[in-house]
Short mmCIF file of C-alpha atoms in Angstrom, two decimals:
data_model
loop_
_atom_site.label_atom_id
_atom_site.label_comp_id
_atom_site.label_asym_id
_atom_site.label_seq_id
_atom_site.Cartn_x
_atom_site.Cartn_y
_atom_site.Cartn_z
CA MET A 1 23.44 -18.88 16.96
CA VAL A 2 20.34 -18.36 15.34
CA LYS A 3 17.96 -15.26 14.44
CA ALA A 4 15.30 -14.27 16.76
CA TYR A 5 12.88 -12.73 14.32
CA THR A 6 10.87 -11.27 17.04
CA SER A 7 11.44 -8.53 19.49
CA LYS A 8 9.34 -10.56 22.33
CA ALA A 9 12.03 -12.97 22.78
CA GLU A 10 13.86 -12.32 26.05
CA ASN A 11 17.26 -14.43 25.42
CA THR A 12 18.43 -12.34 22.50
CA ASP A 13 21.65 -10.64 22.04
CA ALA A 14 22.49 -6.79 21.16
CA GLU A 15 22.04 -8.04 17.55
CA GLY A 16 18.81 -9.90 17.39
CA ASN A 17 20.30 -13.35 17.67
CA ILE A 18 19.90 -16.19 20.06
CA ILE A 19 22.51 -18.49 21.12
CA ILE A 20 21.62 -22.19 21.73
CA PHE A 21 24.14 -24.12 23.95
CA THR A 22 23.09 -27.79 23.31
CA ASP A 23 25.23 -28.66 26.05
CA GLN A 24 22.92 -27.33 28.78
CA TYR A 25 20.23 -30.01 27.99
CA ASN A 26 20.45 -33.80 29.27
CA LYS A 27 22.68 -33.06 31.97
CA ASP A 28 24.05 -35.95 33.94
CA ASP A 29 23.63 -33.92 37.21
CA PHE A 30 19.80 -33.07 36.45
CA PRO A 31 18.32 -33.75 39.84
CA ILE A 32 15.37 -36.31 39.84
CA ASP A 33 14.43 -36.51 43.56
CA TYR A 34 12.01 -33.98 44.62
CA VAL A 35 9.76 -34.28 48.10
CA ASP A 36 7.30 -31.87 46.23
CA ALA A 37 6.98 -31.36 42.53
CA LYS A 38 3.76 -31.30 40.15
CA PHE A 39 3.47 -32.80 36.72
CA PHE A 40 1.63 -32.39 33.46
CA VAL A 41 1.50 -33.76 29.93
CA ILE A 42 1.84 -31.09 26.96
CA LYS A 43 0.65 -32.29 23.69
CA SER A 44 1.83 -30.04 20.79
CA TYR A 45 0.42 -30.01 17.18
CA SER A 46 3.64 -29.89 15.49
CA GLU A 47 7.39 -29.86 16.21
CA ASP A 48 7.66 -26.63 15.10
CA ASP A 49 6.28 -25.33 18.28
CA VAL A 50 8.29 -27.58 20.09
CA HIS A 51 11.42 -25.95 18.39
CA LYS A 52 9.93 -22.34 19.21
CA SER A 53 9.44 -23.41 23.03
CA ILE A 54 13.07 -24.61 23.11
CA LYS A 55 14.20 -21.38 21.25
CA TYR A 56 12.65 -19.01 23.03
CA ASN A 57 12.20 -20.59 26.51
CA VAL A 58 8.27 -19.95 26.50
CA TRP A 59 5.28 -21.93 25.65
CA SER A 60 1.40 -21.23 25.46
CA SER A 61 -1.15 -23.59 25.85
CA THR A 62 -5.48 -23.35 25.19
CA PRO A 63 -7.10 -20.71 27.20
CA HIS A 64 -8.41 -23.86 29.62
CA GLY A 65 -4.91 -25.10 29.60
CA ASN A 66 -3.27 -22.01 30.89
CA LYS A 67 -5.53 -21.18 33.56
CA LYS A 68 -4.93 -24.82 34.84
CA LEU A 69 -1.40 -24.40 34.59
CA ASP A 70 -1.59 -21.05 36.10
CA SER A 71 -3.60 -22.12 39.21
CA ALA A 72 -1.07 -25.20 39.54
CA PHE A 73 1.98 -22.78 39.54
CA GLN A 74 0.14 -20.63 42.29
CA GLU A 75 -0.32 -23.64 44.81
CA ALA A 76 2.99 -24.81 43.85
CA GLN A 77 4.28 -21.26 44.95
CA LYS A 78 2.45 -21.83 48.48
CA ILE A 79 3.81 -25.25 48.97
CA ALA A 80 7.29 -24.36 47.96
CA ALA A 81 7.10 -21.30 50.78
CA GLY A 82 10.04 -21.99 53.34
CA LYS A 83 11.07 -25.06 51.72
CA PRO A 84 14.85 -25.00 50.03
CA SER A 85 13.81 -27.78 47.14
CA GLY A 86 10.79 -25.91 46.29
CA CYS A 87 8.02 -27.50 44.26
CA PRO A 88 8.92 -27.49 40.85
CA ILE A 89 6.59 -27.95 37.82
CA PHE A 90 7.44 -30.39 35.07
CA LEU A 91 5.92 -30.75 31.88
CA PHE A 92 6.38 -33.78 29.67
CA PHE A 93 6.18 -32.82 25.90
CA SER A 94 4.80 -35.07 23.18
CA VAL A 95 3.96 -34.20 19.51
CA ASN A 96 0.62 -35.38 18.38
CA ALA A 97 0.71 -38.82 16.33
CA SER A 98 4.41 -38.96 17.03
CA GLY A 99 4.40 -42.10 19.30
CA GLN A 100 6.84 -40.55 21.46
CA PHE A 101 7.93 -38.06 24.08
CA CYS A 102 10.24 -35.60 22.87
CA GLY A 103 11.36 -33.72 26.13
CA VAL A 104 10.98 -32.28 29.51
CA ALA A 105 10.69 -28.46 30.67
CA GLU A 106 10.13 -27.08 33.70
CA MET A 107 7.34 -24.18 34.47
CA ILE A 108 9.35 -21.31 35.88
CA GLY A 109 6.87 -18.38 35.97
CA PRO A 110 3.10 -17.50 35.98
CA VAL A 111 0.72 -17.24 33.00
CA ASP A 112 0.90 -13.88 31.39
CA PHE A 113 -2.66 -13.84 29.73
CA GLN A 114 -2.05 -10.61 28.25
CA LYS A 115 1.32 -11.73 26.50
CA ASP A 116 1.07 -13.26 23.05
CA MET A 117 3.41 -14.69 20.86
CA VAL A 118 3.77 -14.22 17.16
CA PHE A 119 5.71 -17.31 16.12
CA TRP A 120 3.37 -20.37 16.82
CA GLN A 121 1.91 -22.35 13.81
CA GLN A 122 -1.30 -21.27 14.64
CA ASP A 123 -2.56 -17.71 15.67
CA LYS A 124 -5.20 -19.07 18.36
CA TRP A 125 -2.92 -19.38 21.39
CA ASN A 126 -3.26 -16.55 23.74
CA GLY A 127 -0.99 -15.83 26.69
CA SER A 128 1.95 -17.57 27.51
CA PHE A 129 4.46 -18.34 30.54
CA PRO A 130 8.25 -18.79 30.80
CA VAL A 131 9.96 -22.46 30.99
CA LYS A 132 13.34 -24.16 31.20
CA TRP A 133 14.35 -26.89 29.09
CA HIS A 134 16.03 -29.81 31.16
CA VAL A 135 15.93 -33.02 28.75
CA ILE A 136 15.46 -33.07 24.98
CA LYS A 137 15.47 -36.68 23.80
CA ASP A 138 13.04 -38.73 22.09
CA VAL A 139 11.76 -41.39 24.14
CA PRO A 140 9.14 -43.82 22.46
CA ASN A 141 5.59 -44.11 24.22
CA SER A 142 6.54 -47.91 24.95
CA GLN A 143 8.87 -46.53 27.73
CA PHE A 144 5.96 -45.06 29.53
CA ARG A 145 2.69 -47.69 28.36
CA HIS A 146 2.83 -49.41 31.72
CA ILE A 147 2.57 -45.89 33.93
CA ILE A 148 -1.38 -46.04 34.79
CA LEU A 149 -3.22 -42.49 35.75
CA GLU A 150 -5.71 -43.27 38.36
CA ASN A 151 -6.96 -39.74 37.71
CA ASN A 152 -7.79 -40.26 34.17
CA GLU A 153 -9.88 -43.35 33.99
CA ASN A 154 -6.88 -45.63 34.54
CA LYS A 155 -5.26 -45.04 30.94
CA PRO A 156 -1.88 -45.06 30.40
CA VAL A 157 -0.12 -41.76 30.62
CA THR A 158 0.69 -42.22 26.74
CA ASN A 159 -3.03 -41.68 26.11
CA SER A 160 -3.25 -38.37 27.87
CA ARG A 161 -4.50 -35.04 26.61
CA ASP A 162 -3.24 -31.64 26.76
CA THR A 163 -2.29 -30.62 30.47
CA GLN A 164 -3.46 -33.74 32.04
CA GLU A 165 -1.89 -33.94 35.24
CA ILE A 166 -0.10 -36.63 36.40
CA MET A 167 0.14 -37.58 40.14
CA TYR A 168 3.58 -37.22 42.23
CA LYS A 169 4.26 -41.14 42.17
CA GLN A 170 3.82 -41.77 38.23
CA GLY A 171 5.39 -38.46 37.67
CA MET A 172 8.69 -39.16 39.41
CA GLU A 173 8.84 -42.35 37.69
CA MET A 174 8.58 -40.60 34.26
CA LEU A 175 11.05 -38.06 35.17
CA LYS A 176 13.71 -41.09 35.84
CA LEU A 177 12.98 -42.88 32.98
CA PHE A 178 13.67 -39.69 30.67
CA LYS A 179 16.96 -39.02 32.33
CA ASN A 180 18.09 -42.73 32.26
CA TYR A 181 17.18 -43.23 28.62
CA THR A 182 19.80 -43.49 26.45
CA VAL A 183 19.39 -40.80 23.67
CA LYS A 184 19.39 -41.80 19.87
CA THR A 185 17.60 -39.14 17.84
CA SER A 186 16.53 -35.72 19.42
CA LEU A 187 14.73 -32.64 18.06
CA LEU A 188 18.16 -30.75 18.36
CA ASP A 189 19.29 -33.06 15.47
CA ASP A 190 16.72 -31.36 13.46
CA PHE A 191 17.24 -27.75 14.95
CA MET A 192 18.49 -26.06 11.74
CA TYR A 193 15.95 -27.73 9.61
CA TYR A 194 13.04 -26.14 11.83
CA GLU A 195 15.08 -22.73 11.74
CA SER A 196 15.10 -22.94 7.89
CA ARG A 197 11.16 -23.66 8.18
CA GLN A 198 10.81 -20.43 10.38
CA ARG A 199 12.88 -18.44 7.90
CA ILE A 200 10.84 -19.38 5.07
CA MET A 201 7.60 -18.77 6.99
CA GLN A 202 8.73 -15.20 8.24
CA GLU A 203 9.58 -14.07 4.71
CA GLU A 204 6.28 -15.34 3.23
CA LYS A 205 4.50 -13.47 6.06
CA ALA A 206 6.62 -10.63 5.14
CA ARG A 207 5.61 -10.99 1.71
CA LEU A 208 2.00 -11.17 2.27
CA LEU A 209 2.21 -7.87 4.24
CA ILE A 210 3.92 -5.66 1.63
CA LYS A 211 1.09 -7.23 -0.81
CA SER A 212 -1.52 -5.92 1.46
CA PHE A 213 -0.29 -2.39 1.61
CA GLU A 214 0.16 -2.50 -2.30
CA SER A 215 -3.51 -3.77 -3.02
CA PRO A 216 -5.41 -2.11 -0.08
CA VAL A 217 -9.21 -2.73 0.25
CA LEU A 218 -10.95 0.54 -0.60
CA ALA A 219 -14.20 1.33 1.16
CA PRO A 220 -17.26 2.13 -1.29
CA ALA A 221 -17.41 5.69 -2.53
CA PHE A 222 -19.91 7.88 -0.95
CA ASN A 223 -23.06 8.32 -2.92
CA PRO A 224 -24.06 12.06 -2.72
CA ALA A 225 -27.37 11.33 -4.03
CA VAL A 226 -28.17 9.74 -0.83
CA LYS A 227 -28.12 12.82 1.09
CA LEU A 228 -28.58 16.31 -0.92
CA ASN A 229 -28.02 19.46 0.65
CA TYR A 230 -28.76 21.62 -2.18
CA VAL A 231 -30.53 20.98 -5.53
CA GLU A 232 -30.90 22.81 -8.78
CA LEU A 233 -34.10 22.41 -10.45
CA LEU A 234 -35.06 23.55 -14.09
CA LEU A 235 -38.58 23.33 -15.59
CA ASN A 236 -39.25 23.87 -19.22
CA GLU A 237 -42.04 26.19 -20.68
CA ASN A 238 -44.93 23.79 -20.90
CA GLU A 239 -44.79 23.32 -17.20
CA LYS A 240 -45.59 26.71 -16.54
CA THR A 241 -49.15 27.01 -18.47
CA THR A 242 -51.43 26.90 -15.31
CA LYS A 243 -48.91 28.84 -13.43
CA GLN A 244 -48.13 32.05 -15.34
CA SER A 245 -48.20 33.50 -18.72
CA GLY A 246 -45.02 35.19 -19.08
CA PRO A 247 -41.76 33.94 -19.41
CA ASP A 248 -40.83 34.40 -15.90
CA MET A 249 -37.85 33.02 -14.11
CA LEU A 250 -37.84 32.04 -10.43
CA LYS A 251 -34.41 31.00 -8.80
CA ARG A 252 -34.26 30.19 -5.27
CA THR A 253 -31.52 28.21 -2.90
CA VAL A 254 -32.88 25.38 -1.00
CA PRO A 255 -31.11 25.39 2.87
CA SER A 256 -29.17 22.48 3.94
CA SER A 257 -31.59 19.60 5.45
CA SER A 258 -30.62 20.72 9.12
CA GLN A 259 -32.81 23.51 8.38
CA GLN A 260 -36.44 23.58 8.04
CA VAL A 261 -38.28 24.65 4.58
CA SER A 262 -42.22 24.76 4.47
CA ALA A 263 -44.61 25.94 1.92
CA GLU A 264 -48.25 26.79 2.17
CA SER A 265 -50.86 25.31 0.04
CA ASP A 266 -54.18 26.64 -1.14
CA ILE A 267 -55.59 23.57 -2.45
CA THR A 268 -56.88 21.08 -0.11
CA ASN A 269 -56.81 18.04 -2.08
CA GLY A 270 -53.20 18.21 -2.86
CA ARG A 271 -51.45 14.68 -2.57
CA MET A 272 -47.58 14.04 -1.77
CA MET A 273 -46.15 12.94 -4.93
CA ASN A 274 -43.33 11.35 -3.61
CA LYS A 275 -45.90 8.72 -2.25
CA ASN A 276 -47.44 8.16 -5.66
CA VAL A 277 -44.80 5.98 -7.10
CA ASP A 278 -46.93 4.53 -9.60
CA ARG A 279 -47.17 7.76 -11.45
CA ILE A 280 -43.57 8.51 -12.01
CA ALA A 281 -41.81 6.97 -15.07
CA VAL A 282 -38.23 7.33 -16.41
CA GLU A 283 -37.84 8.15 -19.74
CA ALA A 284 -35.20 10.59 -21.72
CA GLU A 285 -36.01 13.84 -23.36
CA ASP A 286 -34.21 16.40 -24.92
CA ASP A 287 -36.51 19.29 -23.03
CA ALA A 288 -36.22 17.46 -19.72
CA SER A 289 -35.37 19.61 -16.43
CA THR A 290 -32.10 18.47 -14.50
CA LEU A 291 -31.67 17.85 -10.78
CA LYS A 292 -27.99 18.95 -9.87
CA LEU A 293 -25.81 19.68 -6.59
CA GLY A 294 -25.94 23.22 -5.88
CA SER A 295 -28.87 25.49 -5.34
CA LEU A 296 -32.85 24.80 -6.22
CA THR A 297 -33.54 26.78 -9.52
CA ILE A 298 -36.94 26.95 -11.45
CA ASN A 299 -36.14 27.91 -14.90
CA PRO A 300 -38.81 27.72 -17.43
CA LYS A 301 -36.33 27.92 -20.55
CA GLN A 302 -39.01 30.07 -22.20
CA ASP A 303 -38.46 31.86 -25.40
CA GLU A 304 -39.42 35.11 -24.91
CA SER A 305 -41.19 35.61 -28.14
CA LYS A 306 -43.46 33.02 -27.33
CA THR A 307 -46.90 34.12 -25.98
CA CYS A 308 -49.47 32.95 -23.41
CA ALA A 309 -51.41 31.46 -26.20
CA ASP A 310 -48.52 29.25 -27.43
CA ALA A 311 -48.13 28.19 -23.78
CA ALA A 312 -51.96 27.31 -23.51
CA THR A 313 -51.65 24.75 -26.15
CA ASN A 314 -49.44 22.49 -24.04
CA ALA A 315 -51.65 22.35 -21.17
CA ASP A 316 -51.42 18.65 -21.08
CA ALA A 317 -47.53 18.35 -21.44
CA VAL A 318 -45.79 16.40 -18.87
CA GLU A 319 -43.08 17.62 -16.52
CA LEU A 320 -39.51 15.97 -16.66
CA VAL A 321 -36.93 16.09 -13.76
CA THR A 322 -33.38 14.79 -14.43
CA VAL A 323 -31.90 13.04 -11.42
CA GLY A 324 -28.23 13.12 -12.02
CA SER A 325 -28.28 11.67 -15.51
CA VAL A 326 -31.59 9.86 -15.25
CA PRO A 327 -34.57 12.10 -16.44
CA VAL A 328 -37.99 11.33 -14.21
CA LYS A 329 -41.29 12.18 -15.92
CA VAL A 330 -43.95 13.22 -13.48
CA ASN A 331 -47.31 13.00 -14.97
CA GLY A 332 -49.90 15.28 -14.55
CA PHE A 333 -48.19 17.81 -12.36
CA SER A 334 -49.64 20.70 -14.08
CA GLU A 335 -53.02 19.55 -13.34
CA SER A 336 -52.26 18.65 -9.70
CA SER A 337 -50.86 20.52 -6.57
CA GLY A 338 -48.97 17.85 -5.50
CA PHE A 339 -45.72 18.49 -3.65
CA LEU A 340 -41.97 17.40 -5.25
CA THR A 341 -40.02 16.06 -2.61
CA VAL A 342 -36.19 16.28 -3.04
CA GLY A 343 -34.40 13.97 -0.58
CA THR A 344 -36.15 14.92 2.63
CA ILE A 345 -37.35 18.36 1.65
CA PRO A 346 -41.07 18.62 0.06
CA LEU A 347 -41.54 21.78 -2.46
CA ASN A 348 -44.87 22.73 -4.01
CA PRO A 349 -43.73 24.87 -7.15
CA LYS A 350 -47.69 25.72 -7.76
CA ILE A 351 -47.64 28.27 -4.98
CA LEU A 352 -44.38 29.99 -6.13
CA GLN A 353 -43.96 32.95 -8.40
CA LEU A 354 -41.95 36.00 -9.32
CA GLY A 355 -43.21 39.60 -7.78
CA GLU A 356 -42.01 42.30 -9.60
CA GLY A 357 -38.15 42.75 -9.86
CA GLY A 358 -37.78 39.39 -9.48
CA VAL A 359 -38.70 39.42 -5.73
CA PHE A 360 -39.63 35.69 -4.54
CA ALA A 361 -43.60 35.61 -3.37
CA LYS A 362 -46.41 33.17 -2.55
CA LYS A 363 -49.04 32.80 -5.13
CA GLY A 364 -52.58 33.75 -4.05
#
């Protein structure tokens, strides 16, 4: 009795175990005379996969091999129609570089191309089909090397690739050799060894799965600066020298990017400041304006005690806009009628002023 380790196994009991009856293999009454039969060589990468094939009564080949075997099964079904002996398909298994064949199984169902098994040594095998094992014994290649395959460039059957078809006469001879060969060693001798290997691999897969949940891969954080819906802009007193002489404050909420914001300009030689990149320098100053998420606020921060004459002395001052924590210096803003573009919204501060009672109005 062995543990199944998978819910896809169809030969498990209520407790999820599989019972292996070793006396069902290598039977003396195994028939070797067939009027019609098909034969193929199966090459496996490892005995671990052959062990699982015996345990679960299933096999899977390459995409090409699966199509080839499925086509042969459909053809055998047509040949067997109305015949009592049928047309079985026998598979002669051999592990690569082992120097021997290790058993004979019968393909007893079509390939299910959507039913993948999760227990193979490699994850590249897609689809599967049911098999029934008849003979499990190690037979050296020397017992078969004299069998020549005319459909494979007259090479010995021991030089075959995976899913190489064997003609009827040569296949029947191989079947008889398998049955009559005196068993000395077989994969059944090491069955529990491969069970232990499978248990270790299952535990390792479970450990890696738990580790992947404990250390998930996090997606990069969203950068709100990429897409701004609202901004808050604070301007210092020196930026207002050419606009107004009083300590007025202008505050406006900018609509989201799905809405349209437009402003008219009475100066025809204005240029878009967002295109004049070389005129923008980054530097840190204490009187810098601040760009924040929220609403657009133009705040001169002007002390009410200062006069228009004081503001006129700063006509050549530069404007600073802080984006996040980075102050951006905009040179010559007070001499230009350019637009300040925040995100995708162009703003022209020069045409904006406060009317009486703090009402937002257009200048000019």
